[in-house]
Structures are given as C-alpha cells and as structure tokens.
PDB file of C-alpha atoms in Angstrom:
ATOM      1  CA  MET E   1      -8.960   2.335 -16.025  1.00 48.00           C
ATOM      2  CA  ASN E   2     -11.192  -0.352 -14.456  1.00 54.00           C
ATOM      3  CA  ASN E   3     -11.386  -1.400 -10.805  1.00 52.00           C
ATOM      4  CA  THR E   4      -9.520  -4.652 -11.445  1.00 52.00           C
ATOM      5  CA  THR E   5      -6.493  -2.763 -12.742  1.00 54.00           C
ATOM      6  CA  ILE E   6      -6.640  -0.325  -9.823  1.00 51.00           C
ATOM      7  CA  ASN E   7      -6.860  -3.137  -7.236  1.00 55.00           C
ATOM      8  CA  LEU E   8      -4.003  -5.062  -8.833  1.00 54.00           C
ATOM      9  CA  LYS E   9      -1.791  -1.971  -8.983  1.00 57.00           C
ATOM     10  CA  THR E  10      -2.625  -1.098  -5.364  1.00 56.00           C
ATOM     11  CA  THR E  11      -1.644  -4.575  -4.202  1.00 55.00           C
ATOM     12  CA  ILE E  12       1.612  -4.490  -6.168  1.00 57.00           C
ATOM     13  CA  TYR E  13       2.435  -1.090  -4.680  1.00 54.00           C
ATOM     14  CA  LEU E  14       1.744  -2.386  -1.163  1.00 54.00           C
ATOM     15  CA  ALA E  15       3.945  -5.429  -1.744  1.00 55.00           C
ATOM     16  CA  LEU E  16       6.760  -3.182  -2.986  1.00 55.00           C
ATOM     17  CA  ILE E  17       6.334  -0.901   0.030  1.00 52.00           C
ATOM     18  CA  PHE E  18       6.562  -3.884   2.391  1.00 53.00           C
ATOM     19  CA  THR E  19       9.708  -5.120   0.625  1.00 53.00           C
ATOM     20  CA  LEU E  20      11.351  -1.688   0.743  1.00 51.00           C
ATOM     21  CA  ALA E  21      10.372  -1.081   4.347  1.00 49.00           C
ATOM     22  CA  ALA E  22      11.709  -4.457   5.422  1.00 48.00           C
ATOM     23  CA  SER E  23      15.034  -3.876   3.674  1.00 50.00           C
ATOM     24  CA  LEU E  24      15.405  -0.388   5.180  1.00 46.00           C
ATOM     25  CA  THR E  25      14.670  -1.634   8.696  1.00 44.00           C
ATOM     26  CA  ALA E  26      16.551  -4.930   8.562  1.00 46.00           C
ATOM     27  CA  GLU E  27      19.105  -3.662  11.080  1.00 45.00           C
ATOM     28  CA  ALA E  28      16.243  -3.083  13.532  1.00 44.00           C
ATOM     29  CA  GLU E  29      15.467  -6.831  13.415  1.00 53.00           C
ATOM     30  CA  SER E  30      12.235  -6.367  11.494  1.00 57.00           C
ATOM     31  CA  ALA E  31      11.162  -9.108   9.094  1.00 85.00           C
ATOM     32  CA  GLY E  32       8.933  -9.552   6.095  1.00 92.00           C
ATOM     33  CA  TYR E  33       7.561 -12.222   3.812  1.00 94.00           C
ATOM     34  CA  LEU E  34       5.976 -12.601   0.394  1.00 95.00           C
ATOM     35  CA  GLU E  35       3.853 -15.591  -0.657  1.00 95.00           C
ATOM     36  CA  ILE E  36       2.235 -16.548  -3.947  1.00 95.00           C
ATOM     37  CA  SER E  37      -0.300 -19.362  -4.150  1.00 96.00           C
ATOM     38  CA  SER E  38      -1.998 -21.345  -6.877  1.00 94.00           C
ATOM     39  CA  VAL E  39      -5.572 -22.000  -5.754  1.00 94.00           C
ATOM     40  CA  MET E  40      -8.225 -24.469  -6.862  1.00 91.00           C
ATOM     41  CA  ARG E  41     -11.702 -23.354  -5.752  1.00 86.00           C
ATOM     42  CA  GLU E  42     -15.047 -25.097  -5.515  1.00 82.00           C
ATOM     43  CA  HIS E  43     -17.804 -22.523  -5.167  1.00 73.00           C
ATOM     44  CA  SER E  44     -20.985 -24.031  -3.733  1.00 61.00           C
ATOM     45  CA  TYR E  45     -23.434 -21.396  -4.944  1.00 60.00           C
ATOM     46  CA  ASP E  46     -27.014 -22.198  -5.900  1.00 60.00           C
ATOM     47  CA  LEU E  47     -28.931 -21.314  -9.032  1.00 65.00           C
ATOM     48  CA  ASP E  48     -32.327 -20.504  -7.540  1.00 61.00           C
ATOM     49  CA  ILE E  49     -34.530 -20.888 -10.628  1.00 65.00           C
ATOM     50  CA  SER E  50     -37.575 -23.071 -11.077  1.00 63.00           C
ATOM     51  CA  GLN E  51     -40.222 -23.531 -13.764  1.00 61.00           C
ATOM     52  CA  ASP E  52     -43.208 -25.900 -13.805  1.00 63.00           C
ATOM     53  CA  GLY E  53     -41.880 -27.736 -10.778  1.00 60.00           C
ATOM     54  CA  THR E  54     -38.382 -28.185 -12.242  1.00 59.00           C
ATOM     55  CA  ARG E  55     -35.469 -26.681 -10.279  1.00 62.00           C
ATOM     56  CA  TYR E  56     -32.290 -25.632 -12.056  1.00 63.00           C
ATOM     57  CA  HIS E  57     -28.982 -25.636 -10.209  1.00 63.00           C
ATOM     58  CA  ILE E  58     -25.304 -25.510 -11.091  1.00 65.00           C
ATOM     59  CA  ASP E  59     -23.120 -28.543 -10.677  1.00 59.00           C
ATOM     60  CA  GLU E  60     -20.161 -27.515  -8.505  1.00 60.00           C
ATOM     61  CA  GLN E  61     -16.862 -27.436 -10.353  1.00 68.00           C
ATOM     62  CA  TYR E  62     -13.338 -26.446  -9.390  1.00 75.00           C
ATOM     63  CA  ARG E  63     -11.941 -23.235 -10.836  1.00 78.00           C
ATOM     64  CA  SER E  64      -8.310 -22.143 -10.859  1.00 85.00           C
ATOM     65  CA  GLY E  65      -7.046 -18.908  -9.343  1.00 91.00           C
ATOM     66  CA  TRP E  66      -4.158 -17.356  -7.461  1.00 94.00           C
ATOM     67  CA  LYS E  67      -3.401 -15.135  -4.500  1.00 96.00           C
ATOM     68  CA  LEU E  68      -0.522 -12.931  -3.401  1.00 96.00           C
ATOM     69  CA  GLU E  69       0.198 -11.961   0.198  1.00 97.00           C
ATOM     70  CA  GLY E  70       2.917  -9.837   1.759  1.00 95.00           C
ATOM     71  CA  GLY E  71       3.663  -9.095   5.389  1.00 95.00           C
ATOM     72  CA  TRP E  72       5.980  -6.886   7.435  1.00 94.00           C
ATOM     73  CA  SER E  73       6.690  -7.406  11.148  1.00 92.00           C
ATOM     74  CA  PHE E  74       6.956  -3.796  12.259  1.00 88.00           C
ATOM     75  CA  ALA E  75       7.129  -4.693  15.983  1.00 89.00           C
ATOM     76  CA  PRO E  76       7.682  -7.849  18.066  1.00 89.00           C
ATOM     77  CA  ASP E  77       4.715 -10.209  17.510  1.00 92.00           C
ATOM     78  CA  TRP E  78       2.890  -7.725  15.229  1.00 95.00           C
ATOM     79  CA  THR E  79       2.644  -8.060  11.424  1.00 96.00           C
ATOM     80  CA  LEU E  80       1.064  -5.814   8.818  1.00 96.00           C
ATOM     81  CA  ILE E  81      -0.494  -7.895   6.009  1.00 97.00           C
ATOM     82  CA  ALA E  82      -1.719  -7.049   2.495  1.00 97.00           C
ATOM     83  CA  GLY E  83      -3.134  -9.438  -0.080  1.00 97.00           C
ATOM     84  CA  TYR E  84      -4.782  -9.807  -3.457  1.00 97.00           C
ATOM     85  CA  SER E  85      -6.591 -12.849  -4.860  1.00 96.00           C
ATOM     86  CA  ARG E  86      -8.345 -13.552  -8.135  1.00 93.00           C
ATOM     87  CA  HIS E  87     -10.550 -16.306  -9.532  1.00 86.00           C
ATOM     88  CA  ASP E  88     -11.694 -15.298 -12.984  1.00 76.00           C
ATOM     89  CA  THR E  89     -12.633 -18.030 -15.446  1.00 69.00           C
ATOM     90  CA  ASP E  90     -13.582 -16.619 -18.819  1.00 62.00           C
ATOM     91  CA  ASN E  91     -14.752 -19.820 -20.486  1.00 55.00           C
ATOM     92  CA  ALA E  92     -15.739 -22.284 -17.768  1.00 57.00           C
ATOM     93  CA  VAL E  93     -18.389 -24.761 -18.850  1.00 58.00           C
ATOM     94  CA  GLY E  94     -21.025 -25.397 -16.222  1.00 60.00           C
ATOM     95  CA  ILE E  95     -23.557 -28.194 -16.101  1.00 58.00           C
ATOM     96  CA  ILE E  96     -27.118 -27.096 -15.394  1.00 62.00           C
ATOM     97  CA  LEU E  97     -28.928 -30.050 -13.864  1.00 58.00           C
ATOM     98  CA  THR E  98     -32.714 -30.393 -13.984  1.00 60.00           C
ATOM     99  CA  ALA E  99     -35.007 -33.217 -13.041  1.00 60.00           C
ATOM    100  CA  LEU E 100     -35.094 -34.556 -16.617  1.00 63.00           C
ATOM    101  CA  SER E 101     -32.017 -33.233 -18.402  1.00 64.00           C
ATOM    102  CA  SER E 102     -28.483 -31.876 -18.216  1.00 66.00           C
ATOM    103  CA  VAL E 103     -27.782 -28.584 -20.009  1.00 66.00           C
ATOM    104  CA  GLN E 104     -24.290 -27.218 -20.675  1.00 68.00           C
ATOM    105  CA  ALA E 105     -23.781 -23.456 -20.472  1.00 69.00           C
ATOM    106  CA  PRO E 106     -20.772 -21.124 -20.202  1.00 71.00           C
ATOM    107  CA  ILE E 107     -20.334 -19.691 -16.713  1.00 74.00           C
ATOM    108  CA  PHE E 108     -18.254 -16.534 -16.381  1.00 79.00           C
ATOM    109  CA  TYR E 109     -17.252 -16.779 -12.726  1.00 80.00           C
ATOM    110  CA  VAL E 110     -15.625 -13.704 -11.143  1.00 86.00           C
ATOM    111  CA  SER E 111     -14.056 -13.445  -7.671  1.00 89.00           C
ATOM    112  CA  GLN E 112     -11.451 -10.808  -6.804  1.00 94.00           C
ATOM    113  CA  ARG E 113     -10.303  -9.451  -3.457  1.00 97.00           C
ATOM    114  CA  ALA E 114      -7.839  -6.861  -2.145  1.00 97.00           C
ATOM    115  CA  SER E 115      -7.206  -6.677   1.605  1.00 97.00           C
ATOM    116  CA  ILE E 116      -5.046  -5.102   4.276  1.00 97.00           C
ATOM    117  CA  GLY E 117      -4.868  -6.214   7.893  1.00 96.00           C
ATOM    118  CA  ILE E 118      -2.894  -6.678  11.071  1.00 96.00           C
ATOM    119  CA  GLN E 119      -1.862  -9.862  12.873  1.00 97.00           C
ATOM    120  CA  LYS E 120      -0.866 -10.464  16.491  1.00 96.00           C
ATOM    121  CA  GLN E 121       1.179 -13.567  17.371  1.00 95.00           C
ATOM    122  CA  TRP E 122       0.779 -14.983  20.877  1.00 96.00           C
ATOM    123  CA  SER E 123       3.523 -17.365  22.058  1.00 95.00           C
ATOM    124  CA  LEU E 124       1.996 -20.299  23.988  1.00 96.00           C
ATOM    125  CA  THR E 125       5.162 -22.420  24.220  1.00 94.00           C
ATOM    126  CA  GLU E 126       8.580 -22.358  22.550  1.00 92.00           C
ATOM    127  CA  SER E 127       7.119 -24.012  19.439  1.00 94.00           C
ATOM    128  CA  VAL E 128       3.387 -23.185  19.530  1.00 97.00           C
ATOM    129  CA  TRP E 129       1.746 -19.852  18.656  1.00 97.00           C
ATOM    130  CA  LEU E 130      -1.761 -18.461  18.471  1.00 97.00           C
ATOM    131  CA  ASP E 131      -2.192 -15.963  15.609  1.00 97.00           C
ATOM    132  CA  THR E 132      -5.123 -13.529  15.535  1.00 97.00           C
ATOM    133  CA  THR E 133      -5.754 -11.535  12.347  1.00 97.00           C
ATOM    134  CA  ILE E 134      -8.174  -8.774  11.348  1.00 97.00           C
ATOM    135  CA  ARG E 135      -8.459  -7.656   7.699  1.00 97.00           C
ATOM    136  CA  TYR E 136     -10.330  -4.928   5.891  1.00 97.00           C
ATOM    137  CA  GLN E 137     -11.181  -6.229   2.436  1.00 97.00           C
ATOM    138  CA  HIS E 138     -12.754  -5.169  -0.852  1.00 97.00           C
ATOM    139  CA  THR E 139     -14.454  -8.036  -2.692  1.00 96.00           C
ATOM    140  CA  GLU E 140     -15.870  -8.260  -6.212  1.00 95.00           C
ATOM    141  CA  GLN E 141     -17.722 -11.448  -7.070  1.00 90.00           C
ATOM    142  CA  GLY E 142     -20.523 -12.765  -9.197  1.00 86.00           C
ATOM    143  CA  ILE E 143     -21.447 -14.162 -12.582  1.00 82.00           C
ATOM    144  CA  GLY E 144     -21.097 -12.290 -15.867  1.00 79.00           C
ATOM    145  CA  ASP E 145     -22.766 -13.043 -19.212  1.00 75.00           C
ATOM    146  CA  PHE E 146     -24.479 -16.194 -17.957  1.00 74.00           C
ATOM    147  CA  PHE E 147     -27.213 -17.707 -20.143  1.00 76.00           C
ATOM    148  CA  ILE E 148     -29.031 -21.040 -20.212  1.00 72.00           C
ATOM    149  CA  GLU E 149     -31.795 -22.363 -22.449  1.00 72.00           C
ATOM    150  CA  SER E 150     -33.795 -25.561 -22.044  1.00 67.00           C
ATOM    151  CA  GLY E 151     -36.893 -26.145 -24.144  1.00 69.00           C
ATOM    152  CA  GLN E 152     -39.205 -23.165 -23.755  1.00 72.00           C
ATOM    153  CA  PHE E 153     -37.252 -21.859 -20.773  1.00 68.00           C
ATOM    154  CA  SER E 154     -34.370 -19.379 -21.023  1.00 72.00           C
ATOM    155  CA  PHE E 155     -32.523 -17.283 -18.461  1.00 72.00           C
ATOM    156  CA  GLY E 156     -29.657 -14.790 -18.522  1.00 76.00           C
ATOM    157  CA  LEU E 157     -27.850 -12.760 -15.890  1.00 78.00           C
ATOM    158  CA  ASP E 158     -24.806 -10.481 -15.713  1.00 85.00           C
ATOM    159  CA  LYS E 159     -24.255  -9.398 -12.129  1.00 87.00           C
ATOM    160  CA  VAL E 160     -21.056  -8.730 -10.140  1.00 90.00           C
ATOM    161  CA  GLU E 161     -21.323  -7.305  -6.630  1.00 92.00           C
ATOM    162  CA  LYS E 162     -18.737  -5.084  -4.899  1.00 94.00           C
ATOM    163  CA  ASP E 163     -18.549  -5.143  -1.097  1.00 95.00           C
ATOM    164  CA  ASN E 164     -16.296  -3.897   1.717  1.00 96.00           C
ATOM    165  CA  GLY E 165     -16.038  -5.389   5.184  1.00 96.00           C
ATOM    166  CA  VAL E 166     -13.930  -6.682   8.051  1.00 97.00           C
ATOM    167  CA  ALA E 167     -12.859 -10.332   8.274  1.00 97.00           C
ATOM    168  CA  ALA E 168     -11.321 -12.087  11.291  1.00 98.00           C
ATOM    169  CA  GLU E 169      -9.216 -15.226  11.676  1.00 98.00           C
ATOM    170  CA  VAL E 170      -7.542 -17.194  14.453  1.00 98.00           C
ATOM    171  CA  ALA E 171      -4.894 -19.870  13.872  1.00 98.00           C
ATOM    172  CA  LEU E 172      -3.022 -22.326  16.069  1.00 98.00           C
ATOM    173  CA  ARG E 173       0.485 -22.870  14.685  1.00 97.00           C
ATOM    174  CA  LYS E 174       3.185 -25.370  15.669  1.00 97.00           C
ATOM    175  CA  ARG E 175       6.802 -25.547  14.442  1.00 94.00           C
ATOM    176  CA  SER E 176       8.676 -28.862  14.487  1.00 95.00           C
ATOM    177  CA  GLY E 177      12.108 -28.666  12.905  1.00 93.00           C
ATOM    178  CA  SER E 178      11.661 -27.587   9.287  1.00 95.00           C
ATOM    179  CA  TRP E 179       7.939 -28.432   9.360  1.00 96.00           C
ATOM    180  CA  GLU E 180       5.126 -26.115  10.381  1.00 96.00           C
ATOM    181  CA  PHE E 181       1.522 -27.163  11.042  1.00 98.00           C
ATOM    182  CA  GLU E 182      -1.506 -24.879  11.359  1.00 98.00           C
ATOM    183  CA  LEU E 183      -5.206 -25.138  12.212  1.00 98.00           C
ATOM    184  CA  LEU E 184      -7.335 -22.081  11.454  1.00 97.00           C
ATOM    185  CA  ALA E 185     -10.877 -20.753  11.720  1.00 98.00           C
ATOM    186  CA  GLY E 186     -12.396 -17.443  10.701  1.00 98.00           C
ATOM    187  CA  TYR E 187     -15.307 -15.333   9.541  1.00 98.00           C
ATOM    188  CA  ASP E 188     -15.681 -13.867   6.034  1.00 97.00           C
ATOM    189  CA  PRO E 189     -18.448 -11.248   5.545  1.00 96.00           C
ATOM    190  CA  HIS E 190     -18.450 -11.793   1.756  1.00 95.00           C
ATOM    191  CA  ALA E 191     -17.574 -15.453   1.449  1.00 92.00           C
ATOM    192  CA  GLY E 192     -19.728 -16.264  -1.559  1.00 87.00           C
ATOM    193  CA  PHE E 193     -23.110 -15.769  -3.178  1.00 84.00           C
ATOM    194  CA  GLU E 194     -26.288 -17.428  -4.349  1.00 80.00           C
ATOM    195  CA  LEU E 195     -27.607 -16.779  -7.837  1.00 74.00           C
ATOM    196  CA  GLY E 196     -31.288 -15.937  -8.258  1.00 70.00           C
ATOM    197  CA  VAL E 197     -33.634 -15.183 -11.118  1.00 68.00           C
ATOM    198  CA  SER E 198     -32.763 -11.484 -11.357  1.00 70.00           C
ATOM    199  CA  ASP E 199     -29.962 -10.832  -8.874  1.00 77.00           C
ATOM    200  CA  ILE E 200     -27.307 -12.372  -6.643  1.00 82.00           C
ATOM    201  CA  ASP E 201     -27.357 -12.607  -2.851  1.00 85.00           C
ATOM    202  CA  VAL E 202     -23.940 -12.142  -1.179  1.00 90.00           C
ATOM    203  CA  ARG E 203     -23.488 -14.491   1.775  1.00 89.00           C
ATOM    204  CA  SER E 204     -21.225 -14.405   4.828  1.00 93.00           C
ATOM    205  CA  SER E 205     -19.682 -17.585   6.185  1.00 92.00           C
ATOM    206  CA  GLY E 206     -17.508 -19.040   8.857  1.00 96.00           C
ATOM    207  CA  TYR E 207     -14.694 -21.266   7.634  1.00 96.00           C
ATOM    208  CA  GLY E 208     -12.075 -23.683   8.876  1.00 98.00           C
ATOM    209  CA  GLY E 209      -8.905 -25.132   7.478  1.00 98.00           C
ATOM    210  CA  ALA E 210      -5.486 -26.652   7.968  1.00 98.00           C
ATOM    211  CA  SER E 211      -2.070 -26.232   6.406  1.00 97.00           C
ATOM    212  CA  ILE E 212       1.347 -27.831   6.403  1.00 98.00           C
ATOM    213  CA  SER E 213       4.548 -26.237   5.160  1.00 97.00           C
ATOM    214  CA  TYR E 214       8.224 -27.136   4.861  1.00 97.00           C
ATOM    215  CA  HIS E 215      10.892 -24.482   5.414  1.00 95.00           C
ATOM    216  CA  LEU E 216      13.952 -24.556   3.192  1.00 93.00           C
ATOM    217  CA  GLY E 217      16.476 -22.869   5.452  1.00 86.00           C
ATOM    218  CA  ASP E 218      15.529 -19.456   6.812  1.00 84.00           C
ATOM    219  CA  GLN E 219      14.271 -17.913   3.575  1.00 90.00           C
ATOM    220  CA  PHE E 220      11.999 -20.197   1.557  1.00 94.00           C
ATOM    221  CA  LYS E 221       9.015 -22.401   2.292  1.00 94.00           C
ATOM    222  CA  LEU E 222       6.637 -24.677   0.406  1.00 97.00           C
ATOM    223  CA  GLY E 223       3.144 -25.301   1.721  1.00 97.00           C
ATOM    224  CA  ILE E 224      -0.301 -26.700   1.072  1.00 97.00           C
ATOM    225  CA  GLU E 225      -3.535 -25.452   2.631  1.00 97.00           C
ATOM    226  CA  ALA E 226      -7.140 -26.681   2.542  1.00 97.00           C
ATOM    227  CA  GLN E 227     -10.013 -24.410   3.573  1.00 96.00           C
ATOM    228  CA  SER E 228     -13.756 -25.056   3.683  1.00 94.00           C
ATOM    229  CA  GLY E 229     -16.754 -22.754   4.124  1.00 91.00           C
ATOM    230  CA  LYS E 230     -19.043 -21.146   1.564  1.00 87.00           C
ATOM    231  CA  VAL E 231     -16.184 -21.870  -0.834  1.00 86.00           C
ATOM    232  CA  LYS E 232     -13.655 -24.692  -0.690  1.00 90.00           C
ATOM    233  CA  ASP E 233     -10.053 -23.807  -1.539  1.00 93.00           C
ATOM    234  CA  LEU E 234      -6.983 -25.962  -2.035  1.00 95.00           C
ATOM    235  CA  ALA E 235      -3.816 -23.851  -2.273  1.00 96.00           C
ATOM    236  CA  LEU E 236      -0.170 -24.613  -3.061  1.00 96.00           C
ATOM    237  CA  THR E 237       2.109 -21.866  -1.743  1.00 97.00           C
ATOM    238  CA  LEU E 238       5.671 -20.714  -2.370  1.00 96.00           C
ATOM    239  CA  GLY E 239       6.946 -18.207   0.175  1.00 95.00           C
ATOM    240  CA  VAL E 240      10.086 -16.173   0.760  1.00 95.00           C
ATOM    241  CA  GLN E 241      11.118 -14.513   4.034  1.00 90.00           C
ATOM    242  CA  PHE E 242      13.492 -11.596   4.315  1.00 86.00           C
TER     243      PHE E 242
END
C-alpha cells in the first residue's frame, strides 16, 4: 500500500470522525462543516538548467486538482480542521523555452498534502471576525519521469520530496446577509519547489488571498477563492454545514 493511499484513507477517516462527532454532539450546540473544492493551480517553479549559455525553463501552466476539508467546532470559537489536497497530472505537456527554440516535453507534476489543525475565531464586531489557524501538514511534491531533449542536450529527473511542518494563517472575515467576504494571509513551509539538474529544492513562502461565498440557507454555501504565493490557486468550493 503506497503513501498516497494511506494519506487518502486517513483523510477520509478523519472526515467521517468529524461527521460522526458532530452528529453525536449536536444537542450540545456543536457544529461541523465539510467542503470540497475544484482547484486550478499555476506552479511558478524554475528549471535551473543551462548549457553553452542557454538557459532552460518551464513555461508556467495551470494544472487541475481538488481539495477536501472538514471541521468540527468542539468549543465556542474553536474549530478542529482536517484536509487533503491533490494535484497530480499524469500527462501534462510542458513547454521548455530556450533562447533559440521551444521544446515540448511531458511533465508529471505531483503535489499532495494531508493536514490537521486548529482554528480560533475572534469576534471583532457582530459581523466581522478574525480567524487564526495553525496546521500540521505532510506534503509530497515534485516531478516524476521528466525528460527533455534538444539537439545534443538531454536531461531527465524523477524526484518527489516528502516533508512535514507547521503552517499558519490569519483571515479577516465579514458576513453581510447571505454573503461572506474574506481576506487572508499565511505562511507555508513547503509551498513549492525549484527543479535543478539533479535534485529539487523545496521552498517556503508567504501567501495572500481573498474569497467570496454565498450561503444557501443555514446548510450550504458556494464560494470562490484566489490565492497567490509560490503557487497560484483558483478554487471553486461547495460546502455543507451541519
């Protein structure tokens, strides 16, 4: 059984635990939520390869992915959060740009993450909150089976890194009727990577973003979020509260 299967099963189990715990403690005024998002990602990594004064680099392209997040408010203003995200494109075609030519090559981009964290909500006014979140996360990312050839030059690399670390985020959130607006900023210890001749270099990054969502009654919401840092994500989210 590989790590991907283990991480996916762990996240599913956590989501089921949150759902069960929320249902069992509903009479105690606890609450939970589950959100699934479709994500488009632009990964601004660099291909750090040069030969005879020519530098090779990868043209940035968007890649599809998804993420799942569940939360359980176990106490007033405190929420336990678990999540899983995956960007895994088996047959993406990248464009390798040089000073004199453009070379197409398959890029096997891998980015997976499982996380668990805790969030504290601070009420500033009746409709404005400040949310602070800390997550412990396991990240797998890199490039697999990557190969380019241009004239007498060829290069191949298959490298996926696994890292653990703590990420932090702060968000300012405002509710206006059925609409909710949010500005956020955070730090990701494994935000992305740069690709070298024989290895990859995992990079940390700060990031910022904004989101807007519309609540359909007390249970469902639709939202869109844009985030920019080492990677740029655009996510469409469907959420349910219980």
